[in-house]
Amino acid sequence: MTLSLPILFLSLHLLPLLAHSSNHTNPCRSFCGNLTIDYPFAIQPGCGHPGFRDLLFCINDVVMLHITSGSYRVLDIDYAYGSLVLHDPHMSTCDSIVLGRRGNGFSVEPWRAPHLSPSPDNVFMLLGCSSESPLFQGFPGKHMPCRNVSGLGCDEYYSCPAWDIISPRRAGPVYGSGPPDCCSMPYESVKSVNLSRLDCQGYSSAYSVAPLKVSGPGQWAYGIQVRYSVQGSEVLCRACEATGGSCGYDIDKHSDLCMCGSWNSTSSCDSDAGQSEGAAFRRKWSCWVGIAGLLISALFGGIPTNFDRNRAKKFVALSL
C-alpha cells in the first residue's frame, strides 16, 4: 500500500505531460470507410484548407461531397494527382439513360471555384436539351458547341445499349431539324452544368484514364473527375508538417493555421510561441523528474532529509 500511493501520484501528474510531449501527431488525418481524409480535405472543423471547409462529410462510412448543385458520393481521392472522383446516382451511363432533370450536374459556389473544378479530361454529355437552350443560341450562324473531349464524345456514346430504345437525333450539318439529343463539351465551355439553366433533360459524364486505352463507351470511366487546388498554401503547409504540425484554419477568420497540439501558429511549430511553450514544458518535465527521484529515494533509501524536502518544495513551486 505504501508503494501504490506514490505511483498513483506520478501517474496522475506525469502522464498528462507525456501526452503533451506527443502532440506532434496529425489530429486532422482521419478515415471514412476505405478513404483517407487528409489535407486539404477534412471532416473535422478547423482542419484542412479553408477553401474546402464544410465540403466533405462521413455518413455511415461513406464520404459525401456537398456543393451548390447537390451531394455526391466520393469514390476516390488521389492526393498525388490532386483529384477526386464523384458519383451522381442520377447520372446517365452506358447502360442507363436518366431524363427528367433528376441529375445534379455540377455547379460550385463562386468562392469555391478557384479550388474545385472538373478535370480538363472530363467530358459532360448533355442530353435532351431544347432548342431554346443557351447552348444553341445563335444557330445556325455559328458552329455547334458540341465536340469530343480527350477522345470521348456523343458519336461513341450513341452506340451504348441504353440508346437501343431511343432513336437519337444526331448532330447534322444543318440546325433546322433541332439540336442533337446528345451534346458533349468540356466544363470550361459552360462553367456550370446546371440542367435547369441549360434546359436539358439529363447528362452523362466520363473522364479519360490515359494512358489506358479502352475499346468503346462500355469501358469508359463514368463519373465526375474533379481537380482541386489549394491556391498558394503549399509552402505554409509543408513548413507546418515538417515541424510536426497539422495544417488547418481559423474557424472564424478562415485563415491558414499550423496546429501544434495545444497551440496554433501562423507559420510553423518552430515559431517563437512554440519554442516558448517547449521551454516551459521542459522546465516542468525537469521538475517532475526531480520529484519522482525524491519519491523513489524516500521509498527505497529512507526518509528524505530537510535538504531533500526543501528541494521538493522548490520543484513543486517551479512546476505550478
Tab-separated table of N, CA and C in Angstrom, residues 117-219:
chain	number	residue	atom	x	y	z
A	117	SER	N	-12.701	22.232	-59.596
A	117	SER	CA	-13.224	22.309	-60.958
A	117	SER	C	-13.012	20.972	-61.669
A	118	PRO	N	-13.972	20.524	-62.487
A	118	PRO	CA	-13.777	19.272	-63.223
A	118	PRO	C	-12.508	19.284	-64.045
A	119	SER	N	-11.888	18.131	-64.147
A	119	SER	CA	-10.631	17.969	-64.877
A	119	SER	C	-10.820	18.282	-66.355
A	120	PRO	N	-9.785	18.812	-67.017
A	120	PRO	CA	-9.850	19.028	-68.479
A	120	PRO	C	-10.102	17.744	-69.255
A	121	ASP	N	-9.838	16.581	-68.642
A	121	ASP	CA	-10.079	15.297	-69.295
A	121	ASP	C	-11.512	14.807	-69.099
A	122	ASN	N	-12.328	15.579	-68.379
A	122	ASN	CA	-13.710	15.187	-68.099
A	122	ASN	C	-14.626	15.735	-69.189
A	123	VAL	N	-15.465	14.872	-69.779
A	123	VAL	CA	-16.426	15.315	-70.787
A	123	VAL	C	-17.831	15.212	-70.197
A	124	PHE	N	-18.610	16.273	-70.371
A	124	PHE	CA	-20.018	16.255	-69.989
A	124	PHE	C	-20.848	16.088	-71.249
A	125	MET	N	-21.747	15.091	-71.239
A	125	MET	CA	-22.630	14.850	-72.383
A	125	MET	C	-24.040	15.222	-71.966
A	126	LEU	N	-24.517	16.360	-72.463
A	126	LEU	CA	-25.820	16.902	-72.103
A	126	LEU	C	-26.887	16.280	-72.996
A	127	LEU	N	-27.961	15.801	-72.370
A	127	LEU	CA	-28.952	15.001	-73.080
A	127	LEU	C	-30.307	15.705	-73.142
A	128	GLY	N	-30.948	15.611	-74.291
A	128	GLY	CA	-32.308	16.115	-74.447
A	128	GLY	C	-32.453	17.606	-74.216
A	129	CYS	N	-31.503	18.402	-74.683
A	129	CYS	CA	-31.572	19.854	-74.499
A	129	CYS	C	-32.522	20.457	-75.541
A	130	SER	N	-33.286	21.454	-75.127
A	130	SER	CA	-34.258	22.072	-76.036
A	130	SER	C	-33.558	23.045	-76.984
A	131	SER	N	-34.249	23.432	-78.032
A	131	SER	CA	-33.676	24.370	-78.997
A	131	SER	C	-33.510	25.756	-78.396
A	132	GLU	N	-34.223	26.013	-77.270
A	132	GLU	CA	-34.083	27.302	-76.588
A	132	GLU	C	-32.938	27.307	-75.581
A	133	SER	N	-32.247	26.215	-75.478
A	133	SER	CA	-31.135	26.133	-74.524
A	133	SER	C	-30.064	27.177	-74.849
A	134	PRO	N	-29.442	27.770	-73.824
A	134	PRO	CA	-28.325	28.697	-74.066
A	134	PRO	C	-27.188	28.073	-74.869
A	135	LEU	N	-27.143	26.728	-74.883
A	135	LEU	CA	-26.083	26.053	-75.638
A	135	LEU	C	-26.191	26.331	-77.133
A	136	PHE	N	-27.403	26.536	-77.607
A	136	PHE	CA	-27.619	26.610	-79.047
A	136	PHE	C	-28.038	27.992	-79.530
A	137	GLN	N	-27.946	28.983	-78.694
A	137	GLN	CA	-28.331	30.333	-79.113
A	137	GLN	C	-27.359	30.837	-80.190
A	138	GLY	N	-27.900	31.447	-81.231
A	138	GLY	CA	-27.058	31.979	-82.293
A	138	GLY	C	-26.942	31.074	-83.493
A	139	PHE	N	-27.585	29.880	-83.463
A	139	PHE	CA	-27.540	28.991	-84.615
A	139	PHE	C	-28.628	29.388	-85.609
A	140	PRO	N	-28.469	29.096	-86.906
A	140	PRO	CA	-27.369	28.323	-87.475
A	140	PRO	C	-26.161	29.150	-87.874
A	141	GLY	N	-26.068	30.374	-87.382
A	141	GLY	CA	-24.994	31.252	-87.832
A	141	GLY	C	-23.630	30.926	-87.274
A	142	LYS	N	-23.554	30.063	-86.250
A	142	LYS	CA	-22.231	29.706	-85.741
A	142	LYS	C	-22.167	28.209	-85.454
A	143	HIS	N	-20.964	27.734	-85.225
A	143	HIS	CA	-20.778	26.290	-85.079
A	143	HIS	C	-21.448	25.752	-83.821
A	144	MET	N	-21.870	24.515	-83.912
A	144	MET	CA	-22.416	23.816	-82.761
A	144	MET	C	-21.338	23.728	-81.688
A	145	PRO	N	-21.666	23.956	-80.410
A	145	PRO	CA	-20.653	23.897	-79.356
A	145	PRO	C	-20.217	22.473	-79.022
A	146	CYS	N	-20.958	21.485	-79.493
A	146	CYS	CA	-20.669	20.097	-79.124
A	146	CYS	C	-19.372	19.620	-79.784
A	147	ARG	N	-18.549	18.936	-79.000
A	147	ARG	CA	-17.310	18.379	-79.552
A	147	ARG	C	-16.777	17.303	-78.626
A	148	ASN	N	-15.865	16.513	-79.143
A	148	ASN	CA	-15.230	15.478	-78.327
A	148	ASN	C	-14.225	16.089	-77.360
A	149	VAL	N	-14.017	15.405	-76.244
A	149	VAL	CA	-13.040	15.834	-75.240
A	149	VAL	C	-12.188	14.627	-74.875
A	150	SER	N	-10.881	14.748	-75.098
A	150	SER	CA	-9.955	13.643	-74.786
A	150	SER	C	-10.404	12.329	-75.411
A	151	GLY	N	-10.936	12.415	-76.627
A	151	GLY	CA	-11.344	11.200	-77.335
A	151	GLY	C	-12.707	10.671	-76.928
A	152	LEU	N	-13.425	11.388	-76.060
A	152	LEU	CA	-14.739	10.950	-75.600
A	152	LEU	C	-15.787	11.908	-76.143
A	153	GLY	N	-16.920	11.370	-76.600
A	153	GLY	CA	-17.950	12.249	-77.136
A	153	GLY	C	-19.219	11.505	-77.478
A	154	CYS	N	-20.200	12.241	-77.989
A	154	CYS	CA	-21.524	11.684	-78.251
A	154	CYS	C	-21.547	10.657	-79.377
A	155	ASP	N	-20.713	10.842	-80.391
A	155	ASP	CA	-20.715	9.887	-81.502
A	155	ASP	C	-20.486	8.468	-80.994
A	156	GLU	N	-19.548	8.309	-80.060
A	156	GLU	CA	-19.295	6.993	-79.470
A	156	GLU	C	-20.400	6.624	-78.476
A	157	TYR	N	-20.866	7.612	-77.723
A	157	TYR	CA	-21.851	7.347	-76.678
A	157	TYR	C	-23.171	6.825	-77.256
A	158	TYR	N	-23.512	7.234	-78.483
A	158	TYR	CA	-24.742	6.761	-79.115
A	158	TYR	C	-24.740	5.242	-79.313
A	159	SER	N	-23.580	4.615	-79.301
A	159	SER	CA	-23.516	3.164	-79.512
A	159	SER	C	-23.784	2.366	-78.239
A	160	CYS	N	-24.027	3.040	-77.125
A	160	CYS	CA	-24.299	2.350	-75.855
A	160	CYS	C	-25.659	1.646	-75.897
A	161	PRO	N	-25.805	0.536	-75.197
A	161	PRO	CA	-27.084	-0.196	-75.154
A	161	PRO	C	-28.244	0.658	-74.647
A	162	ALA	N	-27.950	1.662	-73.813
A	162	ALA	CA	-29.022	2.487	-73.252
A	162	ALA	C	-29.809	3.227	-74.327
A	163	TRP	N	-29.229	3.429	-75.512
A	163	TRP	CA	-29.902	4.151	-76.589
A	163	TRP	C	-30.753	3.231	-77.466
A	164	ASP	N	-30.765	1.931	-77.174
A	164	ASP	CA	-31.463	0.984	-78.045
A	164	ASP	C	-32.962	1.268	-78.115
A	165	ILE	N	-33.529	1.794	-77.034
A	165	ILE	CA	-34.970	2.049	-77.046
A	165	ILE	C	-35.290	3.479	-77.498
A	166	ILE	N	-34.253	4.231	-77.813
A	166	ILE	CA	-34.422	5.606	-78.275
A	166	ILE	C	-33.781	5.732	-79.654
A	167	SER	N	-34.408	6.455	-80.538
A	167	SER	CA	-33.780	6.740	-81.827
A	167	SER	C	-33.204	8.150	-81.736
A	168	PRO	N	-31.982	8.257	-81.348
A	168	PRO	CA	-31.420	9.584	-81.076
A	168	PRO	C	-31.288	10.438	-82.331
A	169	ARG	N	-31.541	11.712	-82.145
A	169	ARG	CA	-31.326	12.675	-83.229
A	169	ARG	C	-29.883	13.148	-83.111
A	170	ARG	N	-29.100	12.863	-84.117
A	170	ARG	CA	-27.678	13.199	-84.077
A	170	ARG	C	-27.421	14.564	-84.684
A	171	ALA	N	-26.233	15.058	-84.413
A	171	ALA	CA	-25.854	16.359	-84.962
A	171	ALA	C	-25.674	16.255	-86.470
A	172	GLY	N	-26.204	17.231	-87.185
A	172	GLY	CA	-26.065	17.249	-88.627
A	172	GLY	C	-25.479	18.565	-89.097
A	173	PRO	N	-25.244	18.703	-90.399
A	173	PRO	CA	-24.658	19.940	-90.915
A	173	PRO	C	-25.621	21.126	-90.842
A	174	VAL	N	-26.927	20.847	-90.711
A	174	VAL	CA	-27.918	21.919	-90.682
A	174	VAL	C	-28.664	21.853	-89.352
A	175	TYR	N	-28.906	23.017	-88.759
A	175	TYR	CA	-29.548	23.086	-87.455
A	175	TYR	C	-31.070	23.096	-87.546
A	176	GLY	N	-31.619	23.108	-88.753
A	176	GLY	CA	-33.047	23.306	-88.928
A	176	GLY	C	-33.922	22.301	-88.217
A	177	SER	N	-33.504	21.034	-88.110
A	177	SER	CA	-34.342	19.995	-87.512
A	177	SER	C	-34.262	19.972	-85.995
A	178	GLY	N	-33.527	20.879	-85.403
A	178	GLY	CA	-33.402	20.894	-83.950
A	178	GLY	C	-32.057	20.378	-83.490
A	179	PRO	N	-31.736	20.595	-82.223
A	179	PRO	CA	-30.434	20.183	-81.700
A	179	PRO	C	-30.343	18.667	-81.544
A	180	PRO	N	-29.152	18.132	-81.455
A	180	PRO	CA	-28.990	16.683	-81.262
A	180	PRO	C	-29.430	16.290	-79.852
A	181	ASP	N	-29.707	15.023	-79.677
A	181	ASP	CA	-30.120	14.536	-78.362
A	181	ASP	C	-28.957	14.442	-77.392
A	182	CYS	N	-27.741	14.539	-77.890
A	182	CYS	CA	-26.556	14.494	-77.028
A	182	CYS	C	-25.571	15.548	-77.513
A	183	CYS	N	-25.096	16.349	-76.587
A	183	CYS	CA	-24.104	17.382	-76.915
A	183	CYS	C	-22.978	17.291	-75.899
A	184	SER	N	-21.794	16.898	-76.348
A	184	SER	CA	-20.657	16.721	-75.441
A	184	SER	C	-19.768	17.957	-75.464
A	185	MET	N	-19.237	18.304	-74.295
A	185	MET	CA	-18.394	19.502	-74.199
A	185	MET	C	-17.588	19.470	-72.907
A	186	PRO	N	-16.487	20.236	-72.860
A	186	PRO	CA	-15.730	20.356	-71.619
A	186	PRO	C	-16.430	21.317	-70.662
A	187	TYR	N	-16.137	21.187	-69.390
A	187	TYR	CA	-16.747	22.043	-68.370
A	187	TYR	C	-16.428	23.516	-68.602
A	188	GLU	N	-15.235	23.791	-69.092
A	188	GLU	CA	-14.822	25.179	-69.293
A	188	GLU	C	-15.719	25.912	-70.283
A	189	SER	N	-16.407	25.181	-71.139
A	189	SER	CA	-17.266	25.826	-72.132
A	189	SER	C	-18.520	26.433	-71.514
A	190	VAL	N	-18.973	25.866	-70.368
A	190	VAL	CA	-20.221	26.339	-69.759
A	190	VAL	C	-20.027	26.842	-68.334
A	191	LYS	N	-18.922	26.436	-67.685
A	191	LYS	CA	-18.583	26.853	-66.312
A	191	LYS	C	-19.527	26.310	-65.249
A	192	SER	N	-20.666	25.791	-65.644
A	192	SER	CA	-21.627	25.262	-64.685
A	192	SER	C	-22.588	24.333	-65.414
A	193	VAL	N	-22.622	23.064	-65.010
A	193	VAL	CA	-23.548	22.119	-65.622
A	193	VAL	C	-24.820	22.109	-64.780
A	194	ASN	N	-25.703	23.065	-65.080
A	194	ASN	CA	-26.978	23.213	-64.382
A	194	ASN	C	-28.077	22.845	-65.366
A	195	LEU	N	-28.720	21.690	-65.153
A	195	LEU	CA	-29.668	21.182	-66.131
A	195	LEU	C	-30.857	22.117	-66.335
A	196	SER	N	-31.313	22.758	-65.269
A	196	SER	CA	-32.448	23.683	-65.415
A	196	SER	C	-32.048	24.904	-66.228
A	197	ARG	N	-30.895	25.465	-65.920
A	197	ARG	CA	-30.464	26.671	-66.631
A	197	ARG	C	-30.172	26.370	-68.098
A	198	LEU	N	-29.584	25.189	-68.354
A	198	LEU	CA	-29.239	24.824	-69.724
A	198	LEU	C	-30.431	24.230	-70.477
A	199	ASP	N	-31.546	24.000	-69.769
A	199	ASP	CA	-32.760	23.462	-70.374
A	199	ASP	C	-32.498	22.100	-71.022
A	200	CYS	N	-31.842	21.210	-70.223
A	200	CYS	CA	-31.550	19.853	-70.680
A	200	CYS	C	-32.233	18.847	-69.747
A	201	GLN	N	-32.520	17.666	-70.281
A	201	GLN	CA	-33.254	16.651	-69.524
A	201	GLN	C	-32.352	15.727	-68.705
A	202	GLY	N	-31.095	15.643	-69.044
A	202	GLY	CA	-30.200	14.758	-68.313
A	202	GLY	C	-28.767	14.960	-68.772
A	203	TYR	N	-27.880	14.175	-68.197
A	203	TYR	CA	-26.472	14.288	-68.599
A	203	TYR	C	-25.728	13.004	-68.241
A	204	SER	N	-24.612	12.833	-68.892
A	204	SER	CA	-23.657	11.791	-68.529
A	204	SER	C	-22.289	12.449	-68.405
A	205	SER	N	-21.406	11.808	-67.689
A	205	SER	CA	-20.060	12.347	-67.510
A	205	SER	C	-19.070	11.197	-67.487
A	206	ALA	N	-17.983	11.377	-68.207
A	206	ALA	CA	-16.924	10.372	-68.238
A	206	ALA	C	-15.590	11.094	-68.279
A	207	TYR	N	-14.541	10.389	-67.911
A	207	TYR	CA	-13.222	11.012	-67.896
A	207	TYR	C	-12.181	10.052	-68.449
A	208	SER	N	-11.160	10.637	-69.006
A	208	SER	CA	-10.088	9.854	-69.616
A	208	SER	C	-9.225	9.208	-68.545
A	209	VAL	N	-8.851	7.963	-68.782
A	209	VAL	CA	-7.944	7.269	-67.867
A	209	VAL	C	-6.611	7.007	-68.569
A	210	ALA	N	-6.187	7.972	-69.404
A	210	ALA	CA	-4.911	7.861	-70.128
A	210	ALA	C	-3.791	7.591	-69.121
A	211	PRO	N	-2.804	6.772	-69.520
A	211	PRO	CA	-2.542	6.241	-70.873
A	211	PRO	C	-3.286	4.963	-71.208
A	212	LEU	N	-4.258	4.539	-70.370
A	212	LEU	CA	-5.010	3.331	-70.690
A	212	LEU	C	-5.882	3.560	-71.920
A	213	LYS	N	-5.979	2.558	-72.762
A	213	LYS	CA	-6.816	2.629	-73.963
A	213	LYS	C	-8.021	1.721	-73.762
A	214	VAL	N	-9.201	2.254	-74.016
A	214	VAL	CA	-10.408	1.454	-73.875
A	214	VAL	C	-11.053	1.298	-75.242
A	215	SER	N	-11.851	0.237	-75.384
A	215	SER	CA	-12.389	-0.098	-76.701
A	215	SER	C	-13.862	0.259	-76.818
A	216	GLY	N	-14.244	1.442	-76.390
A	216	GLY	CA	-15.625	1.861	-76.570
A	216	GLY	C	-16.234	2.401	-75.295
A	217	PRO	N	-17.412	3.034	-75.407
A	217	PRO	CA	-18.057	3.676	-74.270
A	217	PRO	C	-18.473	2.719	-73.162
A	218	GLY	N	-18.574	1.437	-73.471
A	218	GLY	CA	-18.900	0.468	-72.435
A	218	GLY	C	-17.797	0.342	-71.400
A	219	GLN	N	-16.589	0.764	-71.747
A	219	GLN	CA	-15.458	0.675	-70.823
A	219	GLN	C	-14.987	2.048	-70.336
